[in-house]
Short mmCIF file of C-alpha atoms in Angstrom, two decimals:
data_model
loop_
_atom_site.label_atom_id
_atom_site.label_comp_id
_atom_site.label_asym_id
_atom_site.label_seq_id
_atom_site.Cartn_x
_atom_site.Cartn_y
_atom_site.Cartn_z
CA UNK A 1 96.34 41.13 31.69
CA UNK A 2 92.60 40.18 31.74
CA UNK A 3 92.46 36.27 31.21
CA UNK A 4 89.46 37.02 28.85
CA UNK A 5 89.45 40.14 26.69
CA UNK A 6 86.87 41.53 24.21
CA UNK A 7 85.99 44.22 21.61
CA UNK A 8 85.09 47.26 24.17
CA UNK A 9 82.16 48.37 21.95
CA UNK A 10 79.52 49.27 21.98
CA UNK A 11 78.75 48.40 18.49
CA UNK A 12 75.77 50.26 16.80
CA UNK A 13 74.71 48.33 13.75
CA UNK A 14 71.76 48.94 10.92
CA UNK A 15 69.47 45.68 10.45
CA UNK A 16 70.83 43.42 8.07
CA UNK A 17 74.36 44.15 8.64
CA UNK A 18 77.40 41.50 9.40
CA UNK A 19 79.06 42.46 12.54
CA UNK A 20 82.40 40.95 14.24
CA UNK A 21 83.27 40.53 17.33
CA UNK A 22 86.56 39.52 18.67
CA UNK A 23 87.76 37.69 21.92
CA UNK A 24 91.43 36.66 23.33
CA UNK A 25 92.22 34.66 26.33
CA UNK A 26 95.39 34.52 28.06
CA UNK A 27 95.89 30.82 28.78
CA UNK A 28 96.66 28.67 26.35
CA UNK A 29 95.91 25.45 28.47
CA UNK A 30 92.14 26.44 27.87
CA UNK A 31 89.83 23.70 27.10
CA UNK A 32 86.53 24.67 26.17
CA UNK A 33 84.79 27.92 24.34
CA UNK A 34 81.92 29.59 24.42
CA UNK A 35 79.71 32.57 23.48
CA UNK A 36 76.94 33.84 26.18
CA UNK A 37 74.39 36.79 25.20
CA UNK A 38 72.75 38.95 27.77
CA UNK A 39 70.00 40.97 27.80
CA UNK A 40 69.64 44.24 29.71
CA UNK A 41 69.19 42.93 33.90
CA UNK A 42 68.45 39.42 32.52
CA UNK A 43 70.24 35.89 32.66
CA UNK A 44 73.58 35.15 30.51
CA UNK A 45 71.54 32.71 27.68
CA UNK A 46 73.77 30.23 25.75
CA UNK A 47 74.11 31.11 22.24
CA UNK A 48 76.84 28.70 21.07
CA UNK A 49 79.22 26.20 22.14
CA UNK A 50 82.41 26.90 19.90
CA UNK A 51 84.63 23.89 18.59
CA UNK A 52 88.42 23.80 16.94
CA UNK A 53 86.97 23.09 13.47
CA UNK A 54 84.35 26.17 13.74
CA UNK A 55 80.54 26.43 13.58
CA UNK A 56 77.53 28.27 12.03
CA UNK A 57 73.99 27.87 13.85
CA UNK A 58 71.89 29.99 11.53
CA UNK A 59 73.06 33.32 10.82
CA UNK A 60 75.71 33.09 13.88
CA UNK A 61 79.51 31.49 13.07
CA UNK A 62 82.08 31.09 15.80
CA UNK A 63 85.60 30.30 15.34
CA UNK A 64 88.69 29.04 17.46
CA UNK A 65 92.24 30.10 16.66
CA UNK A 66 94.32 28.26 19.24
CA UNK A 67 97.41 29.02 18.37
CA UNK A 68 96.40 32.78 18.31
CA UNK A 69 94.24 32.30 21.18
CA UNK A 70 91.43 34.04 19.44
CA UNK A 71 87.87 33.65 19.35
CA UNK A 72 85.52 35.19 17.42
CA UNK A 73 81.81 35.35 16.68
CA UNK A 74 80.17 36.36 13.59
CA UNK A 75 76.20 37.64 13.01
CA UNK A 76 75.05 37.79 9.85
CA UNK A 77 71.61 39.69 8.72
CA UNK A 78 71.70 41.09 12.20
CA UNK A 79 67.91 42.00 13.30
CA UNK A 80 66.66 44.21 15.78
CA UNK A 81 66.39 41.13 18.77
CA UNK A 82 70.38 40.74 18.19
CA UNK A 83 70.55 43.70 20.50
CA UNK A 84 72.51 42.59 23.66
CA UNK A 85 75.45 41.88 25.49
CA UNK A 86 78.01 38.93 24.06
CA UNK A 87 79.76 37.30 26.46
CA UNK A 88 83.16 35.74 25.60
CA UNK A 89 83.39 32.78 28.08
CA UNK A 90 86.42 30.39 28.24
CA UNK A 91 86.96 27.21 30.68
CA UNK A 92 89.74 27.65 33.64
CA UNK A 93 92.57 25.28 32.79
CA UNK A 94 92.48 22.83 35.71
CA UNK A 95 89.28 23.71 36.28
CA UNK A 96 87.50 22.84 33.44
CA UNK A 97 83.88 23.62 35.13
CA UNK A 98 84.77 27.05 36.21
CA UNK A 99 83.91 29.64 33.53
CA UNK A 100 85.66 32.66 33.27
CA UNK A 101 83.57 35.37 31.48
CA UNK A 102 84.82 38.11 29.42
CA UNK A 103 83.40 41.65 30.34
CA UNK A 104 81.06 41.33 27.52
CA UNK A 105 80.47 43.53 23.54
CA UNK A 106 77.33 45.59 23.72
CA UNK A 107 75.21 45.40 20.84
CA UNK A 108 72.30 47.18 19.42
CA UNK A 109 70.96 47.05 15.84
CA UNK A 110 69.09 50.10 14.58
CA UNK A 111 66.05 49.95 12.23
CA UNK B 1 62.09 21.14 30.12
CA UNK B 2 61.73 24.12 33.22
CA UNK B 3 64.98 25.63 33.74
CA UNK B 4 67.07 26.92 36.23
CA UNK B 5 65.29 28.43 38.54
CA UNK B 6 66.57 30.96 41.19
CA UNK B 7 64.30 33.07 44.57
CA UNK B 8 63.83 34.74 46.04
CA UNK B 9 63.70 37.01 42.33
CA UNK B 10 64.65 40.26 44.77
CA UNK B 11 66.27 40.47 48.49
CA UNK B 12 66.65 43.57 50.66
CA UNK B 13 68.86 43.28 53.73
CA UNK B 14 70.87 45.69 55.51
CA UNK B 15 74.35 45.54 56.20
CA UNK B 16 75.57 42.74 58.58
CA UNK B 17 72.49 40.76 58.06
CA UNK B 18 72.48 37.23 56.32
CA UNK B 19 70.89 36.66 52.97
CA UNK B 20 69.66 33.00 52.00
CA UNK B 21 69.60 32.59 48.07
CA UNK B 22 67.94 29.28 46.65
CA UNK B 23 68.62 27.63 43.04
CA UNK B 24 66.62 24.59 41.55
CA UNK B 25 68.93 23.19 38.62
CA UNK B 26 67.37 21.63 35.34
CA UNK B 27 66.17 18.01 35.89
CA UNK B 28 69.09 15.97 35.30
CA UNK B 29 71.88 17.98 36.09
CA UNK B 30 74.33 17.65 38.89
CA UNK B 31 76.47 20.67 38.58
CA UNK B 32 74.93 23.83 40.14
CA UNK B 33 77.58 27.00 40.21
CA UNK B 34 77.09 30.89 41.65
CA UNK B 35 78.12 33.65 40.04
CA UNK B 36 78.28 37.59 41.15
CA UNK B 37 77.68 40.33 38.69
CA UNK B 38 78.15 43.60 40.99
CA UNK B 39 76.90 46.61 38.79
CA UNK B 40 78.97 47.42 35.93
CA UNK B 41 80.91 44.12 36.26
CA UNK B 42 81.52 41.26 34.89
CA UNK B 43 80.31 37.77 35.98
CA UNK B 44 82.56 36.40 39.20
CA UNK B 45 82.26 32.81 39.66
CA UNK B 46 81.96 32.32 43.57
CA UNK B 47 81.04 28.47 43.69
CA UNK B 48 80.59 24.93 42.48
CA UNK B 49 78.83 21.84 43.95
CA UNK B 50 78.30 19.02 42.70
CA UNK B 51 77.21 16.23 43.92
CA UNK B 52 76.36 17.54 47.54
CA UNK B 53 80.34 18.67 48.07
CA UNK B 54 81.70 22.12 47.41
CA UNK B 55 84.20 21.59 44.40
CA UNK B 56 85.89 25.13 43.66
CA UNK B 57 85.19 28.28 45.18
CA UNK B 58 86.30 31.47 43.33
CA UNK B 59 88.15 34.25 45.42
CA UNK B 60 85.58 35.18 47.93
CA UNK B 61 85.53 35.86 51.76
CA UNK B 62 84.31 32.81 53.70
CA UNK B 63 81.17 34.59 54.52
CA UNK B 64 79.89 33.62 51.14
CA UNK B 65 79.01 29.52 51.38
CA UNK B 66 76.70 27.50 50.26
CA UNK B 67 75.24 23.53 50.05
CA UNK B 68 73.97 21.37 47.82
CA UNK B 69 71.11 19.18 48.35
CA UNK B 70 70.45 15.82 47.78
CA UNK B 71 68.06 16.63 44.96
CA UNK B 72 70.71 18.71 43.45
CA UNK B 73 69.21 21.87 44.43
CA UNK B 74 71.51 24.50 46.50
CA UNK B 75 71.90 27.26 48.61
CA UNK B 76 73.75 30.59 48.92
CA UNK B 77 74.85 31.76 52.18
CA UNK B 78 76.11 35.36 52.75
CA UNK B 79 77.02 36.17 56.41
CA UNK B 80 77.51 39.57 57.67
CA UNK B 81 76.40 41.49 54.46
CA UNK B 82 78.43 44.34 53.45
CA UNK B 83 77.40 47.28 50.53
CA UNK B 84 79.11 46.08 47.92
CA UNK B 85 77.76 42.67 48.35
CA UNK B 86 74.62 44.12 45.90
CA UNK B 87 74.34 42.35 43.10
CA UNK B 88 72.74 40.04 40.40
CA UNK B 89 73.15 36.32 42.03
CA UNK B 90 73.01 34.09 39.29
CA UNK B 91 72.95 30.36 39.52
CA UNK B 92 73.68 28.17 36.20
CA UNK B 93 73.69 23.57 36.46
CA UNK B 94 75.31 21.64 34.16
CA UNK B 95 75.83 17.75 33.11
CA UNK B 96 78.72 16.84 34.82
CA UNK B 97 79.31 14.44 31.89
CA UNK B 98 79.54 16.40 28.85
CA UNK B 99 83.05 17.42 28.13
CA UNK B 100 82.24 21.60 27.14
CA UNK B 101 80.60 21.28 30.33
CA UNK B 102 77.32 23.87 28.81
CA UNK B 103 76.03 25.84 31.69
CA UNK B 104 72.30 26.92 31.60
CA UNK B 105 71.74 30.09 34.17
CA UNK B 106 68.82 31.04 35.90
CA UNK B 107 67.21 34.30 36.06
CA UNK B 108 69.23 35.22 39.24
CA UNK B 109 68.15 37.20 42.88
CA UNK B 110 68.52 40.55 43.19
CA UNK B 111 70.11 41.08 46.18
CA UNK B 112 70.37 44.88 47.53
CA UNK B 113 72.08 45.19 50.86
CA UNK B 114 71.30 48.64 52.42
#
């Protein structure tokens, strides 16, 4: 089993829509949570840091389900510059500075 | 703020030549980590320095190595290149103080090994 799993996708959205996407990781001794996008041959770009109690930045919402060992990300209003890669990215347990990186959700939002 | 920054931005080498890869981390951070992405993968973590001492390596050959500098700044070593060592390098730094431990990447060296 992967240690970080995701949605396969791709997802192929209309502007405006709400779209989901879902993330488990195998060990429940992970610390820390976060969500990555990445554009086509570019950089992984931080989008969100995601905490036990939730968060919303904007039109974007993460949550933490520990005890399910689920994260998920949600993008409301979705516009055309949404279109990219999301990367599901959860700390190693012992190793709390190694990120382990889920193969990523490919998005792309049609006009 | 400048970011990370990575070069050379491309690197062509043939096989069982050594490739050199340089990363400048954002001002203030002491934390540098590589990263692979072969083609069609995901991101590998290969490597973490901080501090000028390797801390973790990920599960790579010991022809991949590396150093940190005392301004923080590193270097990739790749010995003895092979084909599938093509790839995006990327290079992210962190604060080796804040708990979720936020890493910011660069925009990575193409490295194409013929």
């Amino acid at each position: 089993r992967k240690e970080v799993e995701q949605d396969p996708g791709p997802f192929n959205v209309p502007e405006g829509a709400t779209v989901a996407f879902n993330c488990t990781y195998s060990n429940s001794a992970s610390q820390s949570f976060f969500w990555y996008r990445q554009d086509c041959r570019k950089e992984p770009k931080l989008l969100m840091s995601v905490y036990s109690s939730g968060n919303e930045d904007g039109r974007f919402t993460a949550q933490l389900n520990r005890a399910s060992q689920y994260i998920s990300l949600l993008i409301r209003d979705s516009k055309l510059s949404d279109s990219a890669t999301y990367l599901c990215v959860v700390t190693r347990p012992g190793s709390a500075r190694q990120l382990t990186f889920g193969s990523g959700t490919q998005l792309t939002v049609l006009p | 703020e400048a970011g990370v920054t990575q070069s050379p931005t491309h690197l062509i080498k043939t096989r069982g030549q050594q490739a050199t890869l340089r990363c400048s981390p954002i001002s203030g951070h002491t934390s540098v980590y590589w990263y692979q992405q072969a083609l069609g993968l995901g991101l590998q973590f290969l490597l973490w320095y901080d501090e000028g001492e390797e801390r973790n390596r990920g599960n790579f050959p010991p022809r991949f190595s590396g150093r940190q500098f005392p301004n923080y700044s590193s270097e990739l070593n790749v010995n003895a290149l092979e084909l599938e060592d093509s790839a995006l390098y990327l290079c992210a730094s962190s604060l080796v103080a804040q708990y979720h431990n936020e890493q910011f990447f660069g925009p990575g060296t193409r490295l194409t090994v013929l």
